[in-house]
Amino acid sequence: MSNNIKLTVRQLPVSLFFALTVFLFIPLNFFIANYSELSVDYSVLIRKVITTAAVALLVSLAASVASFFINEKLNKGVQSLLFIAGVFVFFEYLFIMPQVGLLNGEPFNVKNHIGAAVADIVFLLVSIITAVVFFKKEAFLPFLRKASLLLVVMQTIVFATTPSVYNFEANQEQNGIYSFKYYGFDLAEYNVYSKNENIAVVLMDGFGQGVFEELLKKYPEYAEIFKDFEFYKNAVSSRGSQGTSAAIPALFTSINLDGSIQHNEQYYATLKKIYSADTALLPVLKKNGWTNYIYPWLSNIMYLSPSVMDNLVLKPRNSQGKSNKLYRKLIKKVVAFHAFPVIRKKSPHKFLTHITLAKTQKFLPFAKPFYVEDDFYNKFRDKISTDNEKKVFKYYHLHGLHEPYMLNERFEVENISEGKDDPVELTAKLYMTMLKNYLNSLKKAGIYDKTAVIFMSDHGMNRLLSPLQRGRENVANPLLMYKNFNQEQKEMKIIEDIYPDVSDVSDLIFYSAGITDKKLDIPEEENNKKILEEFRLNKLNEIKTAYLKKSRFDKKNITAAKPLKVRIYYYTLNGKNGMLTVSGEGNAPDGINKKPVKTYFILTNKKGTYLVTRDVPFLVLDSGVYFFGFNFIAKDVPTGKYDLKFLVEDNGTFYSLETGIKEVAIDKKIKFVFDDKTPGK
């Protein structure tokens, strides 16, 4: 009996090292490092990890003991394999995982980690060869046992003394740049205003000045809604081409970010710096006694701080309610990830779908709980509450004129993007009703004159989707209207002689708050004017060149074109207007990746060929993914069914983009027919 106990004890060190390293220490360190990425109950997860490690210990120990009774050589082999597995995973943890182990949504290109992938293989081969060379040595097993005990003690000490193990959540919330992962928004005060002073910004994403102007021409009665407002006809979003990710930081910080915007560590570090600056909008308002309530559509383009935002709440960690099966699957995936992690992370979307357990999309937290248009409409249909006596600042970021269009004329949530009516016009009209209701609710509450209001957008529309865009609408010309306290006029005042940027809007807020005496200070006005004129000219040219025209395009170019596999990233069809964005990964010729290329959108049938061609820049991400968008108008194309050929040309060589669109049907509107089924977008 005592011999059996001694035998079992001798098998224990290697089994202990294997089980604790592979199934306890390494997974726990991974889960701690990726705390912000996992929507799980950590108390349950840790219990599952400990249980899994205990089971692994019993199984590995039983295998070692059983192998001893079968064959001593087999026992040596089993312990060698367990030790090599533990050491290999420990090596990955120390040297490879710091490079690839964070699941924070960063672009990942395996080419940048070739050295780490090679090191994986080399270390494993060296470990196996070393074990084979010393396998017959008498001191081999005693060495494995001593090394195992040493590594277990070392890991225990390191794990127990790492501050982040016990204080990780607090450290991340105070210092982390990815603040939107920790905070949500308390909506209790959504329609509660101050009896004394209020400033409200209602931002409608993508709702440009040009669309508003065309809407007023078609429905002049809407102007009465805004009779007390100043309409800045030449407002500018100087970084509008970079979209919301650049414009919203400009609004809150008065700083226009340089370069192309990518949601990476540098972007979020910059956001933390500029949102926290003493001169930024919310810190200044807070310093001057204002209570700040923000309701963003996209919180991932802000730095969220409870010191200046009064309605932040910590996101619950166990809101998803995971089953035991999913927890076990998560642990299994994490353990597997530590074997050759560089290779396993090559296809991150497939992997992360499982490992994050239904986490919201990386850097795109679109889903409610945030209020959207139907809620904004319903919350301000009746008299609002004025329980608050503090000075209140409100910021509402609504979906605006972004696709998809999700409200019907009865203000019910319904996708009207491909309805018979122009969804852009219908949505714009719904917004007029919403804004009218909002202003009426302020009047009913007796605080209309005590509320300064800014209606604005972050940029104009950048896709040709509606006849309303055929005026002066362009991405650099956002809507901007302003009403100060006690401002009454007979009609809306149109201001055309100044060019305020989105980054200058905080001046209007500070002016209403009594913090500054000057309504607008526009240091870059000449540059703003130049930008706007340039975009207006480009937009006119874009509209002119977007019409599909009858052509005698040489069909030999179609036949000779080399296939270039892409996927449809996004498409929108509205009547005879369309917009198609395609993307690919790593398979585009270098010339196409590095410069604008001539692109041909060709519809052809027996009766004729219709063509629109444009020079289109490919936007290439650090991850190697490239994509580009293409507008087209089929107003002059006869009714019928057409084959689609989508070509790009680089130095005389044609490439055919394989989009999966089998046929284009044109009647009163455009319709795509796909090889298999219509893509989700």
PDB file of C-alpha atoms in Angstrom, residues 122-272:
ATOM      1  CA  VAL A 122      11.177  25.897 -33.139  1.00  0.00           C
ATOM      2  CA  PHE A 123      10.571  25.793 -29.376  1.00  0.00           C
ATOM      3  CA  LEU A 124       8.266  22.789 -29.672  1.00  0.00           C
ATOM      4  CA  LEU A 125      10.750  20.905 -31.870  1.00  0.00           C
ATOM      5  CA  VAL A 126      13.642  21.715 -29.526  1.00  0.00           C
ATOM      6  CA  SER A 127      11.587  20.506 -26.546  1.00  0.00           C
ATOM      7  CA  ILE A 128      10.754  17.219 -28.271  1.00  0.00           C
ATOM      8  CA  ILE A 129      14.332  16.657 -29.472  1.00  0.00           C
ATOM      9  CA  THR A 130      15.707  17.409 -25.996  1.00  0.00           C
ATOM     10  CA  ALA A 131      13.297  14.922 -24.442  1.00  0.00           C
ATOM     11  CA  VAL A 132      14.287  12.258 -26.972  1.00  0.00           C
ATOM     12  CA  VAL A 133      18.029  12.836 -26.404  1.00  0.00           C
ATOM     13  CA  PHE A 134      17.782  12.601 -22.613  1.00  0.00           C
ATOM     14  CA  PHE A 135      14.942  10.087 -22.507  1.00  0.00           C
ATOM     15  CA  LYS A 136      17.115   7.129 -21.519  1.00  0.00           C
ATOM     16  CA  LYS A 137      19.042   9.031 -18.860  1.00  0.00           C
ATOM     17  CA  GLU A 138      18.360   7.874 -15.322  1.00  0.00           C
ATOM     18  CA  ALA A 139      18.108  11.451 -14.083  1.00  0.00           C
ATOM     19  CA  PHE A 140      15.514  12.399 -16.720  1.00  0.00           C
ATOM     20  CA  LEU A 141      12.350  11.745 -14.705  1.00  0.00           C
ATOM     21  CA  PRO A 142      13.724  13.221 -11.446  1.00  0.00           C
ATOM     22  CA  PHE A 143      14.623  16.348 -13.434  1.00  0.00           C
ATOM     23  CA  LEU A 144      11.087  16.618 -14.856  1.00  0.00           C
ATOM     24  CA  ARG A 145       9.592  16.314 -11.367  1.00  0.00           C
ATOM     25  CA  LYS A 146      11.874  18.951  -9.833  1.00  0.00           C
ATOM     26  CA  ALA A 147      11.404  21.326 -12.788  1.00  0.00           C
ATOM     27  CA  SER A 148       7.644  20.842 -12.586  1.00  0.00           C
ATOM     28  CA  LEU A 149       7.526  21.694  -8.875  1.00  0.00           C
ATOM     29  CA  LEU A 150       9.742  24.739  -9.422  1.00  0.00           C
ATOM     30  CA  LEU A 151       7.528  26.044 -12.245  1.00  0.00           C
ATOM     31  CA  VAL A 152       4.351  25.467 -10.214  1.00  0.00           C
ATOM     32  CA  VAL A 153       5.772  27.398  -7.240  1.00  0.00           C
ATOM     33  CA  MET A 154       7.000  30.188  -9.515  1.00  0.00           C
ATOM     34  CA  GLN A 155       3.624  30.554 -11.263  1.00  0.00           C
ATOM     35  CA  THR A 156       1.773  30.497  -7.957  1.00  0.00           C
ATOM     36  CA  ILE A 157       3.911  33.309  -6.546  1.00  0.00           C
ATOM     37  CA  VAL A 158       3.641  35.441  -9.701  1.00  0.00           C
ATOM     38  CA  PHE A 159      -0.102  34.900 -10.020  1.00  0.00           C
ATOM     39  CA  ALA A 160      -0.766  35.633  -6.354  1.00  0.00           C
ATOM     40  CA  THR A 161       1.327  38.815  -6.273  1.00  0.00           C
ATOM     41  CA  THR A 162       0.184  40.427  -9.544  1.00  0.00           C
ATOM     42  CA  PRO A 163      -1.909  43.485  -8.550  1.00  0.00           C
ATOM     43  CA  SER A 164      -4.087  43.264 -11.641  1.00  0.00           C
ATOM     44  CA  VAL A 165      -5.430  39.903 -10.507  1.00  0.00           C
ATOM     45  CA  TYR A 166      -7.305  41.523  -7.639  1.00  0.00           C
ATOM     46  CA  ASN A 167      -7.770  45.067  -8.917  1.00  0.00           C
ATOM     47  CA  PHE A 168      -8.087  44.648 -12.649  1.00  0.00           C
ATOM     48  CA  GLU A 169     -11.564  46.148 -13.044  1.00  0.00           C
ATOM     49  CA  ALA A 170     -10.689  49.278 -11.084  1.00  0.00           C
ATOM     50  CA  ASN A 171      -7.398  49.728 -12.923  1.00  0.00           C
ATOM     51  CA  GLN A 172      -9.073  49.426 -16.306  1.00  0.00           C
ATOM     52  CA  GLU A 173     -11.911  51.795 -15.506  1.00  0.00           C
ATOM     53  CA  GLN A 174      -9.543  54.459 -14.250  1.00  0.00           C
ATOM     54  CA  ASN A 175      -6.802  54.131 -16.819  1.00  0.00           C
ATOM     55  CA  GLY A 176      -8.134  52.154 -19.781  1.00  0.00           C
ATOM     56  CA  ILE A 177      -8.466  53.893 -23.128  1.00  0.00           C
ATOM     57  CA  TYR A 178     -11.350  51.635 -24.212  1.00  0.00           C
ATOM     58  CA  SER A 179     -13.794  53.321 -21.850  1.00  0.00           C
ATOM     59  CA  PHE A 180     -16.891  52.478 -23.890  1.00  0.00           C
ATOM     60  CA  LYS A 181     -16.428  48.830 -22.935  1.00  0.00           C
ATOM     61  CA  TYR A 182     -16.989  49.577 -19.263  1.00  0.00           C
ATOM     62  CA  TYR A 183     -19.739  52.178 -19.279  1.00  0.00           C
ATOM     63  CA  GLY A 184     -23.349  52.360 -20.344  1.00  0.00           C
ATOM     64  CA  PHE A 185     -25.818  55.209 -19.948  1.00  0.00           C
ATOM     65  CA  ASP A 186     -28.509  55.845 -17.373  1.00  0.00           C
ATOM     66  CA  LEU A 187     -31.599  56.924 -19.321  1.00  0.00           C
ATOM     67  CA  ALA A 188     -33.731  57.992 -16.355  1.00  0.00           C
ATOM     68  CA  GLU A 189     -33.141  61.720 -17.018  1.00  0.00           C
ATOM     69  CA  TYR A 190     -33.545  61.454 -20.800  1.00  0.00           C
ATOM     70  CA  ASN A 191     -36.448  63.927 -20.935  1.00  0.00           C
ATOM     71  CA  VAL A 192     -35.919  65.670 -17.587  1.00  0.00           C
ATOM     72  CA  TYR A 193     -34.819  69.302 -17.895  1.00  0.00           C
ATOM     73  CA  SER A 194     -33.896  72.164 -15.598  1.00  0.00           C
ATOM     74  CA  LYS A 195     -36.393  74.823 -14.562  1.00  0.00           C
ATOM     75  CA  ASN A 196     -33.675  77.409 -15.012  1.00  0.00           C
ATOM     76  CA  GLU A 197     -31.139  76.853 -17.817  1.00  0.00           C
ATOM     77  CA  ASN A 198     -30.703  74.148 -20.432  1.00  0.00           C
ATOM     78  CA  ILE A 199     -28.497  73.679 -23.465  1.00  0.00           C
ATOM     79  CA  ALA A 200     -29.432  70.841 -25.816  1.00  0.00           C
ATOM     80  CA  VAL A 201     -27.596  69.464 -28.841  1.00  0.00           C
ATOM     81  CA  VAL A 202     -29.614  67.153 -31.078  1.00  0.00           C
ATOM     82  CA  LEU A 203     -27.252  65.609 -33.611  1.00  0.00           C
ATOM     83  CA  MET A 204     -28.760  63.748 -36.575  1.00  0.00           C
ATOM     84  CA  ASP A 205     -26.061  61.635 -38.143  1.00  0.00           C
ATOM     85  CA  GLY A 206     -25.425  62.269 -41.841  1.00  0.00           C
ATOM     86  CA  PHE A 207     -28.241  64.846 -42.178  1.00  0.00           C
ATOM     87  CA  GLY A 208     -26.570  67.381 -44.439  1.00  0.00           C
ATOM     88  CA  GLN A 209     -27.409  70.993 -45.156  1.00  0.00           C
ATOM     89  CA  GLY A 210     -28.152  70.201 -48.786  1.00  0.00           C
ATOM     90  CA  VAL A 211     -30.888  67.685 -47.977  1.00  0.00           C
ATOM     91  CA  PHE A 212     -32.431  70.121 -45.491  1.00  0.00           C
ATOM     92  CA  GLU A 213     -32.374  72.910 -48.062  1.00  0.00           C
ATOM     93  CA  GLU A 214     -34.010  70.737 -50.740  1.00  0.00           C
ATOM     94  CA  LEU A 215     -36.599  69.600 -48.197  1.00  0.00           C
ATOM     95  CA  LEU A 216     -37.537  73.224 -47.435  1.00  0.00           C
ATOM     96  CA  LYS A 217     -37.904  73.943 -51.154  1.00  0.00           C
ATOM     97  CA  LYS A 218     -40.297  71.028 -51.528  1.00  0.00           C
ATOM     98  CA  TYR A 219     -42.111  71.604 -48.211  1.00  0.00           C
ATOM     99  CA  PRO A 220     -41.728  75.322 -47.322  1.00  0.00           C
ATOM    100  CA  GLU A 221     -44.080  74.938 -44.345  1.00  0.00           C
ATOM    101  CA  TYR A 222     -41.248  73.242 -42.412  1.00  0.00           C
ATOM    102  CA  ALA A 223     -39.430  76.580 -42.135  1.00  0.00           C
ATOM    103  CA  GLU A 224     -42.009  77.710 -39.561  1.00  0.00           C
ATOM    104  CA  ILE A 225     -40.705  75.068 -37.121  1.00  0.00           C
ATOM    105  CA  PHE A 226     -37.330  76.795 -37.024  1.00  0.00           C
ATOM    106  CA  LYS A 227     -38.402  80.437 -37.147  1.00  0.00           C
ATOM    107  CA  ASP A 228     -36.408  81.300 -34.001  1.00  0.00           C
ATOM    108  CA  PHE A 229     -33.246  79.626 -35.292  1.00  0.00           C
ATOM    109  CA  GLU A 230     -30.166  80.765 -37.139  1.00  0.00           C
ATOM    110  CA  PHE A 231     -29.418  78.477 -40.096  1.00  0.00           C
ATOM    111  CA  TYR A 232     -25.696  78.338 -40.891  1.00  0.00           C
ATOM    112  CA  LYS A 233     -25.911  77.461 -44.560  1.00  0.00           C
ATOM    113  CA  ASN A 234     -22.164  77.086 -45.041  1.00  0.00           C
ATOM    114  CA  ALA A 235     -21.314  74.997 -41.997  1.00  0.00           C
ATOM    115  CA  VAL A 236     -18.350  72.719 -42.593  1.00  0.00           C
ATOM    116  CA  SER A 237     -17.281  69.285 -41.462  1.00  0.00           C
ATOM    117  CA  SER A 238     -13.656  69.626 -42.482  1.00  0.00           C
ATOM    118  CA  ARG A 239     -13.029  65.981 -41.614  1.00  0.00           C
ATOM    119  CA  GLY A 240     -16.401  64.856 -42.913  1.00  0.00           C
ATOM    120  CA  SER A 241     -14.846  62.464 -45.388  1.00  0.00           C
ATOM    121  CA  GLN A 242     -13.516  60.549 -42.364  1.00  0.00           C
ATOM    122  CA  GLY A 243     -17.058  60.264 -41.068  1.00  0.00           C
ATOM    123  CA  THR A 244     -18.495  60.221 -37.582  1.00  0.00           C
ATOM    124  CA  SER A 245     -15.290  58.862 -36.036  1.00  0.00           C
ATOM    125  CA  ALA A 246     -13.595  62.201 -36.741  1.00  0.00           C
ATOM    126  CA  ALA A 247     -16.535  64.618 -36.492  1.00  0.00           C
ATOM    127  CA  ILE A 248     -17.807  63.728 -33.003  1.00  0.00           C
ATOM    128  CA  PRO A 249     -14.369  64.127 -31.377  1.00  0.00           C
ATOM    129  CA  ALA A 250     -14.125  67.498 -33.169  1.00  0.00           C
ATOM    130  CA  LEU A 251     -17.449  68.575 -31.650  1.00  0.00           C
ATOM    131  CA  PHE A 252     -16.480  67.625 -28.095  1.00  0.00           C
ATOM    132  CA  THR A 253     -12.831  68.724 -28.160  1.00  0.00           C
ATOM    133  CA  SER A 254     -12.567  71.462 -30.855  1.00  0.00           C
ATOM    134  CA  ILE A 255      -9.739  69.393 -32.350  1.00  0.00           C
ATOM    135  CA  ASN A 256      -9.775  67.909 -35.847  1.00  0.00           C
ATOM    136  CA  LEU A 257      -7.850  64.648 -35.865  1.00  0.00           C
ATOM    137  CA  ASP A 258      -5.157  64.273 -38.511  1.00  0.00           C
ATOM    138  CA  GLY A 259      -4.785  61.429 -40.981  1.00  0.00           C
ATOM    139  CA  SER A 260      -7.062  58.531 -41.755  1.00  0.00           C
ATOM    140  CA  ILE A 261      -9.148  57.271 -38.859  1.00  0.00           C
ATOM    141  CA  GLN A 262      -8.715  53.678 -37.748  1.00  0.00           C
ATOM    142  CA  HIS A 263     -10.135  52.334 -34.515  1.00  0.00           C
ATOM    143  CA  ASN A 264      -6.870  51.213 -32.993  1.00  0.00           C
ATOM    144  CA  GLU A 265      -4.903  51.807 -29.818  1.00  0.00           C
ATOM    145  CA  GLN A 266      -3.498  55.115 -31.074  1.00  0.00           C
ATOM    146  CA  TYR A 267      -6.992  56.425 -31.869  1.00  0.00           C
ATOM    147  CA  TYR A 268      -8.348  55.584 -28.424  1.00  0.00           C
ATOM    148  CA  ALA A 269      -5.279  56.932 -26.635  1.00  0.00           C
ATOM    149  CA  THR A 270      -5.770  60.189 -28.540  1.00  0.00           C
ATOM    150  CA  LEU A 271      -9.465  60.301 -27.637  1.00  0.00           C
ATOM    151  CA  LYS A 272      -8.652  59.952 -23.954  1.00  0.00           C
TER     152      LYS A 272
END
